[in-house]
CSV table of C-alpha atoms and ligand atoms in Angstrom, one decimal:
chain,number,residue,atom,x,y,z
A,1,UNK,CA,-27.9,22.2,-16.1
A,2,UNK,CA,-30.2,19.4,-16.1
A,3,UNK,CA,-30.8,17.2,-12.5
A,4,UNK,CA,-29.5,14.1,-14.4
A,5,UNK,CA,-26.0,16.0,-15.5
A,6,UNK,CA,-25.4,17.3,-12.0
A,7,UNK,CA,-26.4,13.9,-10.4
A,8,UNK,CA,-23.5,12.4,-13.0
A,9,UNK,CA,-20.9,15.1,-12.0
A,10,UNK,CA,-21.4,14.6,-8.6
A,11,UNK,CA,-20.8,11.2,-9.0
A,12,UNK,CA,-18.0,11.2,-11.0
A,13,UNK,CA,-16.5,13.5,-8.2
A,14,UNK,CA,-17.3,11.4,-5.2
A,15,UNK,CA,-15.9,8.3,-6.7
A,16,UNK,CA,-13.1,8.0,-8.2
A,17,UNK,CA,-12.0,5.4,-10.8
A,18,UNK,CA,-8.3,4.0,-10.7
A,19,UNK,CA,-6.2,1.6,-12.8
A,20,UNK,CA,-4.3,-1.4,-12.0
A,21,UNK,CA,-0.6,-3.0,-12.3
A,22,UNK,CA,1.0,-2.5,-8.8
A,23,UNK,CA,0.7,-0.6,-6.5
A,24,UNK,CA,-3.4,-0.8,-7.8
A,25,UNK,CA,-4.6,2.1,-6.3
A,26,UNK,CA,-2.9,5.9,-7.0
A,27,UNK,CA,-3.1,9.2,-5.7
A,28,UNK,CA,-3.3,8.3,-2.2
A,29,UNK,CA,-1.9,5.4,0.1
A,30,UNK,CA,-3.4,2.3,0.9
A,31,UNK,CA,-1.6,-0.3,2.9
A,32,UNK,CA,-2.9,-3.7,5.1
A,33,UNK,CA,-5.4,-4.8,2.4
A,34,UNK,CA,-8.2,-7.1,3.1
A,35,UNK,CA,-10.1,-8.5,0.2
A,36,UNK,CA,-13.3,-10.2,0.1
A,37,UNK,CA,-15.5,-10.7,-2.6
A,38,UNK,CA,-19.1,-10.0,-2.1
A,39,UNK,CA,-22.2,-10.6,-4.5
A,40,UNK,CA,-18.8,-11.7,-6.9
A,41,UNK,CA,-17.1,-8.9,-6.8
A,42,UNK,CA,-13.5,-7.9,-5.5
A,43,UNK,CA,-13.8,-5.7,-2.5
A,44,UNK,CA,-10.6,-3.8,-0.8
A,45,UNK,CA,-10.3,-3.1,2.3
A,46,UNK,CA,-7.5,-1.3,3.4
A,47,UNK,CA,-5.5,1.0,6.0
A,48,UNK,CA,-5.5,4.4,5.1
A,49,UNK,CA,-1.9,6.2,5.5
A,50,UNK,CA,-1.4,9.6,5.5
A,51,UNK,CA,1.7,11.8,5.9
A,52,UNK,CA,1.5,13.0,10.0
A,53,UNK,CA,-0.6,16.4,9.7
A,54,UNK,CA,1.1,19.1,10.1
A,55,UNK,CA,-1.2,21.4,12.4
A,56,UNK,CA,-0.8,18.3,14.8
A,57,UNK,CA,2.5,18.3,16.4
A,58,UNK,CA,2.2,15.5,19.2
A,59,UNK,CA,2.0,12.9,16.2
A,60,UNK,CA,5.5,11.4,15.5
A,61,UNK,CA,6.5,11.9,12.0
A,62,UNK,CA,7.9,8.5,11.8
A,63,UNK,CA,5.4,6.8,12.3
A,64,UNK,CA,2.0,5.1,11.1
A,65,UNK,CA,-1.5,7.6,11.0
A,66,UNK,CA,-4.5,6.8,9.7
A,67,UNK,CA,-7.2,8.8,10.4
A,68,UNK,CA,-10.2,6.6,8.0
A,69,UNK,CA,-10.6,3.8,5.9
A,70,UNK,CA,-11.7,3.9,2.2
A,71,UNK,CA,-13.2,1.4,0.0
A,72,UNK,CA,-12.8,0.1,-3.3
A,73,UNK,CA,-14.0,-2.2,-5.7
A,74,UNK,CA,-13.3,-4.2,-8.9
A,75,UNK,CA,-14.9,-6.7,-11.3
A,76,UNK,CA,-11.3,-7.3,-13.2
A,77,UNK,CA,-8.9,-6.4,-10.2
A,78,UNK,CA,-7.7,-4.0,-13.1
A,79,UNK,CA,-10.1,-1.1,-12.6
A,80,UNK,CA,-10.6,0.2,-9.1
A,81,UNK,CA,-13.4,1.8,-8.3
A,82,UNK,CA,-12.9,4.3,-4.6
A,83,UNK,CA,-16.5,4.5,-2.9
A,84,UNK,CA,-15.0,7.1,-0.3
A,85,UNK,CA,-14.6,7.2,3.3
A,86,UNK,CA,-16.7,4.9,5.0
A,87,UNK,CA,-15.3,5.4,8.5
A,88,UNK,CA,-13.4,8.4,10.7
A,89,UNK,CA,-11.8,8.8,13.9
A,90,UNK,CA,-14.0,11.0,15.0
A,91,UNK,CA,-17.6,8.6,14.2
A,92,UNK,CA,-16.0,6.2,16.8
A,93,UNK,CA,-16.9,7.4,20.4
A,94,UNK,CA,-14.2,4.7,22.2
A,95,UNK,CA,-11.1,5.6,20.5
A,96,UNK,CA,-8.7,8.2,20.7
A,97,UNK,CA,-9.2,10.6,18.0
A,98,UNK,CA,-5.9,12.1,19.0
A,99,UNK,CA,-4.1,9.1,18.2
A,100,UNK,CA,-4.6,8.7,14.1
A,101,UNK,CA,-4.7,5.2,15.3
A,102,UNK,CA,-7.1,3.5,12.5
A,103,UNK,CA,-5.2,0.0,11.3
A,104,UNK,CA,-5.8,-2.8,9.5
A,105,UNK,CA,-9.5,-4.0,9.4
A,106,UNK,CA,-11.2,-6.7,7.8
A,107,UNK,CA,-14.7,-7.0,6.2
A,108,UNK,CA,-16.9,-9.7,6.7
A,109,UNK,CA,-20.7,-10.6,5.6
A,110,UNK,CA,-23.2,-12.4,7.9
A,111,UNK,CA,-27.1,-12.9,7.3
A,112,UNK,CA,-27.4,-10.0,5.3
A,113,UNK,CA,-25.3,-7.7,7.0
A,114,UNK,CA,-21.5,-6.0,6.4
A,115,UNK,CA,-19.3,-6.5,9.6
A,116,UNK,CA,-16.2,-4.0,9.2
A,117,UNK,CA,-13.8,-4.6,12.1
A,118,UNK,CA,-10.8,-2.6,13.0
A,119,UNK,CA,-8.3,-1.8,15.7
A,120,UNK,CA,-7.9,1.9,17.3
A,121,UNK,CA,-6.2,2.8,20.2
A,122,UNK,CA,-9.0,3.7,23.4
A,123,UNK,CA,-9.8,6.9,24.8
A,124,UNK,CA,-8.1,7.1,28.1
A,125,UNK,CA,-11.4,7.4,30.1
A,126,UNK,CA,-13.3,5.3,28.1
A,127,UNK,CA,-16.0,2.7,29.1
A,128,UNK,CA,-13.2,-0.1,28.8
A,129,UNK,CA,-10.9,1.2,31.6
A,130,UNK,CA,-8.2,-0.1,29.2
A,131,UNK,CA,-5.5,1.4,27.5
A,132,UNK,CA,-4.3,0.6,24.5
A,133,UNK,CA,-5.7,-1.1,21.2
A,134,UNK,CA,-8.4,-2.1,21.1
A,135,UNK,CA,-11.2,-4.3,17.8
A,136,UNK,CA,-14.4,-1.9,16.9
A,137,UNK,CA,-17.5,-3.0,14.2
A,138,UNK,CA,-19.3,-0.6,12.3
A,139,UNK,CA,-22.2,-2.6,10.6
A,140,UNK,CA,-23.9,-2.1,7.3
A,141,UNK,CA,-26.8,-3.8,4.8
A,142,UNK,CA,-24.1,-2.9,2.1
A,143,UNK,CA,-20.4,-3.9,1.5
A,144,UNK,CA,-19.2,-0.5,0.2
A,145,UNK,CA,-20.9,2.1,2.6
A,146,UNK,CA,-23.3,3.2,5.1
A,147,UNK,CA,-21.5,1.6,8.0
A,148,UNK,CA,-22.4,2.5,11.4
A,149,UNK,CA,-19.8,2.0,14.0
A,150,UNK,CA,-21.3,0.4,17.3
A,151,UNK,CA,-20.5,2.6,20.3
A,152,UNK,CA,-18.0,0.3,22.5
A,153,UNK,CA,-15.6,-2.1,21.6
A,154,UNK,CA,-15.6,-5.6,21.3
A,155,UNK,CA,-15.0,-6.9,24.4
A,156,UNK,CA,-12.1,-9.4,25.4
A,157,UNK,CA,-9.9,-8.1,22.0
A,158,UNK,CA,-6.8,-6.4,23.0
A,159,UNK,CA,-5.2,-6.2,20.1
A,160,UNK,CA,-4.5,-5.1,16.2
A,161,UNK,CA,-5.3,-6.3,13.1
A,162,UNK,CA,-8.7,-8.2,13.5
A,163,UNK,CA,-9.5,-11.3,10.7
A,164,UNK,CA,-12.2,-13.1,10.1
A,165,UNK,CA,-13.5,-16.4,8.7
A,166,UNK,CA,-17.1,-17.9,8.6
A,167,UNK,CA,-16.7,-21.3,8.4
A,168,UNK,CA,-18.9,-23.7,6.0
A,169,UNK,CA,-21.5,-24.4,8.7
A,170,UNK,CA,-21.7,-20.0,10.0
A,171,UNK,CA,-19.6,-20.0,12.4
A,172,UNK,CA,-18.0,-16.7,12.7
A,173,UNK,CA,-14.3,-16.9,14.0
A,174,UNK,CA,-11.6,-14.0,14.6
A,175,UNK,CA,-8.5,-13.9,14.8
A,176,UNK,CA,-5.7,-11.0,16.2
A,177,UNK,CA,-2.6,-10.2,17.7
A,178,UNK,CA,-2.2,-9.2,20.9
A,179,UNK,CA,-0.1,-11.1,23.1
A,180,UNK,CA,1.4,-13.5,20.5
A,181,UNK,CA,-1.6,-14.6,17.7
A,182,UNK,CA,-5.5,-15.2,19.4
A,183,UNK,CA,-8.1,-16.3,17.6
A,184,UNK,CA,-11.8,-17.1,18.8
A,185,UNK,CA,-15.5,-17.4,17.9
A,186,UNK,CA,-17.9,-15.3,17.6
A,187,UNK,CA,-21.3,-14.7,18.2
A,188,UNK,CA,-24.2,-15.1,15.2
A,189,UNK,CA,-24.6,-11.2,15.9
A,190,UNK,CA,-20.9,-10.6,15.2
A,191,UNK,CA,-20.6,-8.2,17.7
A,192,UNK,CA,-19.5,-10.4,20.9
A,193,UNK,CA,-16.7,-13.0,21.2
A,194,UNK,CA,-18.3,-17.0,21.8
A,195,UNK,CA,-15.4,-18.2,23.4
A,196,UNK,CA,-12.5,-17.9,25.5
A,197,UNK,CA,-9.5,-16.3,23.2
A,198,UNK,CA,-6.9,-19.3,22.1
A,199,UNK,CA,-3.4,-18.4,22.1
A,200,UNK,CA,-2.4,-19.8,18.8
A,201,UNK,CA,0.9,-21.4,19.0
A,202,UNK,CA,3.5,-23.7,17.2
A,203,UNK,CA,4.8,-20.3,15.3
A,204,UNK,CA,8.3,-20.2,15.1
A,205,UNK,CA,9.8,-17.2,17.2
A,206,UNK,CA,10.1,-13.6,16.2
A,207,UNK,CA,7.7,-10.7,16.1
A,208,UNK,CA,4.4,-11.6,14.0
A,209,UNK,CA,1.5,-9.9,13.2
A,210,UNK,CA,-1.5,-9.4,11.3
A,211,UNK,CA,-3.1,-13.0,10.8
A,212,UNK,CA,-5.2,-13.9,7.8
A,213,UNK,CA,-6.9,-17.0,7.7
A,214,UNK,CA,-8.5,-19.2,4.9
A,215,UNK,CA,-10.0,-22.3,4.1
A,216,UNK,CA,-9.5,-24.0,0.5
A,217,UNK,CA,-10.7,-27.8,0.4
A,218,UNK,CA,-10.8,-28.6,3.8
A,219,UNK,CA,-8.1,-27.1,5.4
A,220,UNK,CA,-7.2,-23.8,7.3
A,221,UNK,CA,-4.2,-21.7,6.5
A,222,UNK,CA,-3.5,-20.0,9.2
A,223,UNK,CA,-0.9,-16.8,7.4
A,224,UNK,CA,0.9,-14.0,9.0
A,225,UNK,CA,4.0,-11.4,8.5
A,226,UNK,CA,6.9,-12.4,10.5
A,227,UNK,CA,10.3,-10.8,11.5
A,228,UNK,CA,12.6,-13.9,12.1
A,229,UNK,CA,15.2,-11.8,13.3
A,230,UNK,CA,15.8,-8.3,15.0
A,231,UNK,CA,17.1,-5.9,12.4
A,232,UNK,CA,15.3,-8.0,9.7
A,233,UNK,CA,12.0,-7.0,8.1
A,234,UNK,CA,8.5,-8.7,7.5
A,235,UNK,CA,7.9,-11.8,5.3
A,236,UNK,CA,5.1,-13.8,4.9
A,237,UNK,CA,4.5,-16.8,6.2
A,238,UNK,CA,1.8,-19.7,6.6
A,239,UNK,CA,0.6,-22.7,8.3
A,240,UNK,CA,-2.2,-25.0,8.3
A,241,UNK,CA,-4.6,-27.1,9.7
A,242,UNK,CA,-7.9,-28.6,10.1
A,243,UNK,CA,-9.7,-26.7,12.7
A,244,UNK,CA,-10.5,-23.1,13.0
A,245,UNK,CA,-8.8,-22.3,16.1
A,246,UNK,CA,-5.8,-25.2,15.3
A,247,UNK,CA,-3.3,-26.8,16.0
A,248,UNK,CA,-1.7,-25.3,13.1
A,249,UNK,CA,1.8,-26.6,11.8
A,250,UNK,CA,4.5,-24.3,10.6
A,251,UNK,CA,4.9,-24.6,6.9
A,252,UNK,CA,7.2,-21.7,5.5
A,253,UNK,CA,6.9,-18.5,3.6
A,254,UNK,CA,4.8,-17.2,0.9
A,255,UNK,CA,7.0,-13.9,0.1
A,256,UNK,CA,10.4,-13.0,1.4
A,257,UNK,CA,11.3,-10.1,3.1
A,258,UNK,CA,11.6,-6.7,1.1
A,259,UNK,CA,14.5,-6.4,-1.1
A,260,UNK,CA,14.0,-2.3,-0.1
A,261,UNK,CA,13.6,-2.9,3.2
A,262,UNK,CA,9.5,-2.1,3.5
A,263,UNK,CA,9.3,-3.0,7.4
A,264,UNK,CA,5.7,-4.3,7.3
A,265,UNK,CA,4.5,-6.4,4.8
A,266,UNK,CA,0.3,-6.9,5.7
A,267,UNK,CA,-2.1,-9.5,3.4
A,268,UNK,CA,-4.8,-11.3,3.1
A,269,UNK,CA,-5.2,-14.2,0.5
A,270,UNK,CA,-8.5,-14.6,-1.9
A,271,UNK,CA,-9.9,-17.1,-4.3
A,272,UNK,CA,-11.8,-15.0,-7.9
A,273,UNK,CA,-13.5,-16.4,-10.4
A,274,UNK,CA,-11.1,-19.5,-9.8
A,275,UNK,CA,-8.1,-17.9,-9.3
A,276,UNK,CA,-6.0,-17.3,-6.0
A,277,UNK,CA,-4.8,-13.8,-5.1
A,278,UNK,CA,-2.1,-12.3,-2.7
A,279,UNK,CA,-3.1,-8.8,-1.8
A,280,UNK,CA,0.3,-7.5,0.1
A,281,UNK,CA,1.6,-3.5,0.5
A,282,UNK,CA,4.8,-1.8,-1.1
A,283,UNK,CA,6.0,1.5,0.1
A,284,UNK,CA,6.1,1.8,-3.5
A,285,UNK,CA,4.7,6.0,-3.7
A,286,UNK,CA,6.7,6.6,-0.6
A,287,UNK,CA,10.7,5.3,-1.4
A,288,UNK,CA,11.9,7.4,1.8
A,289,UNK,CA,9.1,6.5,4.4
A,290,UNK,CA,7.8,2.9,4.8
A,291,UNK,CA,5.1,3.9,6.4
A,292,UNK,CA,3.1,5.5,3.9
A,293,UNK,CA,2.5,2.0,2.1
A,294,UNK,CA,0.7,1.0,-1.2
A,295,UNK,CA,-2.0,-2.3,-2.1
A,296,UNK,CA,-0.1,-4.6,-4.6
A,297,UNK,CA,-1.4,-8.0,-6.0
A,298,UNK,CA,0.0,-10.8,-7.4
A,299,UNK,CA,-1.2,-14.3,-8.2
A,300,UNK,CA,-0.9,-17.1,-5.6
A,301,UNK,CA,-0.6,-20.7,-6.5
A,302,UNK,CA,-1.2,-23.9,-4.4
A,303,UNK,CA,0.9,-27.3,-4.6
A,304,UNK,CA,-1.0,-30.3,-5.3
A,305,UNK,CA,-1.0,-31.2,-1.3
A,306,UNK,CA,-2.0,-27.6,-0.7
A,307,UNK,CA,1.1,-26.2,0.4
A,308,UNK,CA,1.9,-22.6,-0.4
A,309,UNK,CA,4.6,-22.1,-3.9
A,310,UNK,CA,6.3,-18.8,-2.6
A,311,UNK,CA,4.9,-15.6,-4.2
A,312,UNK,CA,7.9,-13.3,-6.1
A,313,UNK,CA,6.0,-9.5,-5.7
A,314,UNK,CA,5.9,-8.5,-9.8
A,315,UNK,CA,5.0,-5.0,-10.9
A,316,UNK,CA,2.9,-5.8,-13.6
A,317,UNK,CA,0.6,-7.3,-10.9
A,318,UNK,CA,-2.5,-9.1,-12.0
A,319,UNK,CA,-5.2,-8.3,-14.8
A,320,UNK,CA,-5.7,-7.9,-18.6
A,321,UNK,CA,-5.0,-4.1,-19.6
A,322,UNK,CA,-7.0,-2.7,-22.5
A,323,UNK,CA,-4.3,-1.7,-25.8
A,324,UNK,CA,-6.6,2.0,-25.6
A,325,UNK,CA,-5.4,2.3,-22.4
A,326,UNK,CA,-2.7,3.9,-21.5
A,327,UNK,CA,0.2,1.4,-20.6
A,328,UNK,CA,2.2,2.3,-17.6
A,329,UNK,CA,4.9,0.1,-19.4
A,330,UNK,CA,7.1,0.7,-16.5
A,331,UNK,CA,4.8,-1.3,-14.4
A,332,UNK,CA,6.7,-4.2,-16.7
A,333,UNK,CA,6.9,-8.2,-16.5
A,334,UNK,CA,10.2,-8.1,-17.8
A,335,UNK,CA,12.8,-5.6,-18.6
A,336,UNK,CA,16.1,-6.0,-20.4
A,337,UNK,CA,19.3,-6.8,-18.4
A,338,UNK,CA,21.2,-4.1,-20.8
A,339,UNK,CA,20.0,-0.7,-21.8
A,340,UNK,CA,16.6,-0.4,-19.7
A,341,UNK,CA,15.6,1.3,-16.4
A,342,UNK,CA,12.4,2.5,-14.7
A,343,UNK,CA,12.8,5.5,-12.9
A,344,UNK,CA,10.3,8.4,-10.7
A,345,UNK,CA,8.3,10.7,-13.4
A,346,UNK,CA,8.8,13.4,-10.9
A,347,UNK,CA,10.9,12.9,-7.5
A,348,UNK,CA,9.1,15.6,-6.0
A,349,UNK,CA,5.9,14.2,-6.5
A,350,UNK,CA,6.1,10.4,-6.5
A,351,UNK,CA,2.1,10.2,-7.1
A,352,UNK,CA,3.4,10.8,-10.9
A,353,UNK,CA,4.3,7.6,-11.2
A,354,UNK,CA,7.5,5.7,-13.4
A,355,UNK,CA,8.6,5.8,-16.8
A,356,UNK,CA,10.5,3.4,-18.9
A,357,UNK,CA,14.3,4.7,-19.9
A,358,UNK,CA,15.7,2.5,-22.8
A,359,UNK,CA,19.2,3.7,-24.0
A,360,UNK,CA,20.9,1.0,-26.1
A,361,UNK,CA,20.3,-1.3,-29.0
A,362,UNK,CA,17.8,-3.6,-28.6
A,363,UNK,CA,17.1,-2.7,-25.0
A,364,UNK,CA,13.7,-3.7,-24.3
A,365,UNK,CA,10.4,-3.8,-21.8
A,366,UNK,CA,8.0,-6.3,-22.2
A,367,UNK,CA,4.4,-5.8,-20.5
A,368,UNK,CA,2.0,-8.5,-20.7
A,369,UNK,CA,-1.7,-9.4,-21.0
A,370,UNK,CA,-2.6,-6.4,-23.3
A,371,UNK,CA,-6.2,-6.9,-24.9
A,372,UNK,CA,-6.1,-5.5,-28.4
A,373,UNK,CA,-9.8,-6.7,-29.0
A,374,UNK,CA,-11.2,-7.5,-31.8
A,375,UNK,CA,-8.8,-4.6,-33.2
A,376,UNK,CA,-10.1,-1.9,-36.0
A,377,UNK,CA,-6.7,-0.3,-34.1
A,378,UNK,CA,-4.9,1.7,-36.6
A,379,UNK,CA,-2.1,3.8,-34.4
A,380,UNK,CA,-0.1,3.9,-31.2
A,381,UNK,CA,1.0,7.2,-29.6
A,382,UNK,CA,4.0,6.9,-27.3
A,383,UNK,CA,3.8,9.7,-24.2
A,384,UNK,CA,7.7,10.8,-24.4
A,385,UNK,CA,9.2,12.5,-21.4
A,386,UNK,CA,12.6,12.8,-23.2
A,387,UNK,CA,15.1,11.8,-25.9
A,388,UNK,CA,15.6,10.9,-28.7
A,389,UNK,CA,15.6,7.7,-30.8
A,390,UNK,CA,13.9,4.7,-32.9
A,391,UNK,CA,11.4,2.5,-30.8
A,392,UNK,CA,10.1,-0.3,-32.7
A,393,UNK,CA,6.3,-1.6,-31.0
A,394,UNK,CA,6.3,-5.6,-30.9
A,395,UNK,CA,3.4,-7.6,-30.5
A,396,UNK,CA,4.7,-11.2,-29.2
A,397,UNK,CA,7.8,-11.1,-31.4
A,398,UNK,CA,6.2,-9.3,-34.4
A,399,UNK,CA,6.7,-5.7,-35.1
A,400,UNK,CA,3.5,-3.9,-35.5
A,401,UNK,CA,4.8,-0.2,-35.6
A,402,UNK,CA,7.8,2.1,-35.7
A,403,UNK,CA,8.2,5.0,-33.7
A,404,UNK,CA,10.9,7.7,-34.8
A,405,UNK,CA,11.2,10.2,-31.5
A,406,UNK,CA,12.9,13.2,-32.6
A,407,UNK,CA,11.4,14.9,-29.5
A,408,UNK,CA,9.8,15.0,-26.3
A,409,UNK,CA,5.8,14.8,-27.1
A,410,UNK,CA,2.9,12.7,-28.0
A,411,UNK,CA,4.2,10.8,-31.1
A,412,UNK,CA,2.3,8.6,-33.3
A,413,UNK,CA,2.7,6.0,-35.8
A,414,UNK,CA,0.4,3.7,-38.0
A,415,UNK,CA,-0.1,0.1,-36.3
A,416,UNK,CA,-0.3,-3.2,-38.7
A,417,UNK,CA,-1.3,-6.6,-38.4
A,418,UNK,CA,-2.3,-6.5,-34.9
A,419,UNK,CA,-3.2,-9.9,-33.4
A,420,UNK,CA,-7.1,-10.3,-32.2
A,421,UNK,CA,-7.5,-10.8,-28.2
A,422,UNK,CA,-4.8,-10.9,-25.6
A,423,UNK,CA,-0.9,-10.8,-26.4
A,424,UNK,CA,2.1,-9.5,-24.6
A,425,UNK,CA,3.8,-6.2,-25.9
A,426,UNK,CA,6.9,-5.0,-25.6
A,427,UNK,CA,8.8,-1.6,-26.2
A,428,UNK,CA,12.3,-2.4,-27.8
A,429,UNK,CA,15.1,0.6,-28.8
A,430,UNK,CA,16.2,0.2,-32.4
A,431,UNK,CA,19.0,2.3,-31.9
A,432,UNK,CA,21.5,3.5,-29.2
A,433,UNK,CA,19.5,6.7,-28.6
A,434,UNK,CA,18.1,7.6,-24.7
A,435,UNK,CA,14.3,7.6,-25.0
A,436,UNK,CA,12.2,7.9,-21.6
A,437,UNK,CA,8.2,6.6,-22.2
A,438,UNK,CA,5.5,7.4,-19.8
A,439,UNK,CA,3.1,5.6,-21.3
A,440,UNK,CA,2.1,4.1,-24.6
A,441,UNK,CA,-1.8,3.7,-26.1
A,442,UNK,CA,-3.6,2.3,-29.3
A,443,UNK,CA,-6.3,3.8,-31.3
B,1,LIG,O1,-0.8,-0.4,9.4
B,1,LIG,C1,-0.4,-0.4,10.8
B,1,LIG,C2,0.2,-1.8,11.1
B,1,LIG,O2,1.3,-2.0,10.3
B,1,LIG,C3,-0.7,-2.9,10.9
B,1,LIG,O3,-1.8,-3.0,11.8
B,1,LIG,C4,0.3,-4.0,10.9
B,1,LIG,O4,-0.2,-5.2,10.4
B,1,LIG,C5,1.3,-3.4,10.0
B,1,LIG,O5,1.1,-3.6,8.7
């Protein structure tokens, strides 16, 4: 084995490539995501939630552990690359190991340097005589590793879910929630708060948490998850201003509550390539247990005056998907009222993913933004879990291939007249047969 073939193999190993559509990152859970682009690309930074170990038995089952935090990246926000760990409980010489304690963090780039914040809860004899959560920063020249978490915590932050903003002229800002939402400057290093915290107010009442704050021409957005109402769950919701650290006004929500009743619902907001994103968390992997959460995206759009139009979470997320991929069509923008479900692969093993069910006449699933190239395609193979039936492949409204499933299988069928570039594709039943797809890919 050559030095060059074992450098690639390790590589491949040690970071792992994943595909898009929501939730955007599988085979492990990801929830509170912070994006940022860096030297223009999309970087995620998100809580890592685990299922409680089970050779630790003082860790409640039903709640949130995290013991690190992962990184990924993207140039198309449809392929996710996973750089790895890049931080651990036990690296961190303030906080409580024990406690499996490691939430949402942020990411933020000063002077040539990576800031990664996050909250953990404090050793009970440690140098802050506090108890409690508390904001740490590991530093790094890079935005996808090598971080190096500094040995105390920043001081004056008791709290969760640390943001940041650097403001046109470098100021550095942060922002948490403690007791009710703080905010306050910091220091050129990064490390130190400048200021007094501000007690951000003029929120309506009701639990909040985990502020994200933006600035698009001129003005702040001050945005956060909020629980109007005891026995309700999170939505998100925004004001603005025109200072850092306020006033900000109240202006409404960007997402409603979850229709399945996912308690926490954490963001962050980003501008790419001249588009706006919402980066928000689904316990999509995890129907039972909304604490073990999953990164979703969707597009956000402003109103001419800058307010906020409300974000409805799709599952086809954002991004163009290749046709020689293959097409989680279950991941859908729109599915027929009659005739079509989506349902778990494998209930045991939710990781599997969906498939498609279609089981009357002109049932249908449409998935959109499919790039067919320059084309040279000649077939598409249909994964089928089960059933049996006539599918019929359109492209826009034009049928470009039959599929006959007798069986369950890999079945394939010639493709014609397949449009150059990007078109939206959809799966329709030509009969009243029960077919259930997987996935379906061109050649
Ligand atoms: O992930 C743990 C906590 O749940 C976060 O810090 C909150 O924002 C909520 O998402």
């Amino acid at each position: 084995m050559t030095a060059k073939y074992l450098l690639l193999t390790f590589t491949m190993l040690s970071i792992g490539i994943v595909k898009a559509q929501n939730p955007i990152i599988k085979g492990q859970f990801t929830a509170d995501p912070t994006a940022r682009v860096f030297n223009g690309k999309m970087y995620l930074y998100p809580s890592h939630d685990i299922p409680a170990p089970a050779d630790k038995p003082n860790l409640r089952k039903d709640w949130f552990c995290m013991a690190d935090y992962h990184v990924f990246s993207s140039e198309n926000l449809t392929n996710w690359t996973d750089h790895g760990v890049i931080l651990t409980q036990e690296k961190v010489p303030w906080l409580n190991a024990e406690a499996y304690a490691m939430w949402a963090p942020d990411c933020a780039y000063k002077d040539g340097m990576y800031y990664f914040y996050y909250p953990a809860i404090v050793k009970p004899d440690s140098i802050t005589k506090r108890f409690g959560m508390m904001v740490g920063v590991a530093v790094s020249d890079r935005p996808d590793g090598g971080f190096v978490p500094m040995t105390e915590p920043i001081k004056g932050i008791y709290g969760i879910d640390p943001c940041t903003l650097i403001d046109d002229d470098g100021q550095a800002y942060i922002y948490w929630s403690g007791r009710g939402m703080q905010g306050a400057r910091l220091k050129p290093n990064m490390l130190q708060l400048d200021s007094e915290p501000v007690a951000l107010g003029n929120f309506p009442d009701g639990m909040k948490e985990g502020p994200f704050v933006f600035k698009r021409n001129g003005k702040y957005y001050f945005t956060f998850p909020w629980v109007p109402k005891e026995g309700e769950t999170e939505n998100l919701s925004y004001a603005m201003g025109d200072s850092p650290l306020g006033p900000f006004e109240y202006k409404g929500l960007i997402m409603d509550q979850s229709p399945t009743k996912c308690w926490t619902n954490h963001h962050s907001i980003v501008e790419y390539k001249g588009e706006w994103y919402l980066f928000y968390h689904h316990n999509d992997y995890s129907p039972q247990f909304d604490k073990n959460r999953s990164v979703r995206i969707d597009k956000i759009c402003f109103n001419e005056d800058g307010t906020i139009q409300k974000v409805t979470p799709t599952l086809r997320g954002v991004g163009i998907t290749n046709a020689t991929d293959e097409i989680q069509l279950d991941r859908y923008s729109e599915l027929s009222k009659m005739g079509a479900a989506i349902n778990y692969v494998d209930t045991t093993d939710y990781f599997a993913g969906w498939k498609t069910v279609l089981n009357a006449r002109n049932a249908y699933v449409q998935y959109n933004d499919v790039d067919f190239g320059t084309t040279g395609l000649t077939s598409v193979s249909a994964q089928v879990l089960n059933g049996k039936g006539k599918l019929l492949v359109k492209v826009d409204d034009k049928i470009i291939a039959r599929i006959a499933v007798k069986e369950a299988g890999l079945i394939t069928a010639p493709v014609k007249d397949i449009p150059q570039g990007v078109h939206n594709l959809s799966v329709v039943s030509a009969d009243k047969g029960k077919v259930e797809v997987d996935w379906i890919q061109f050649k």
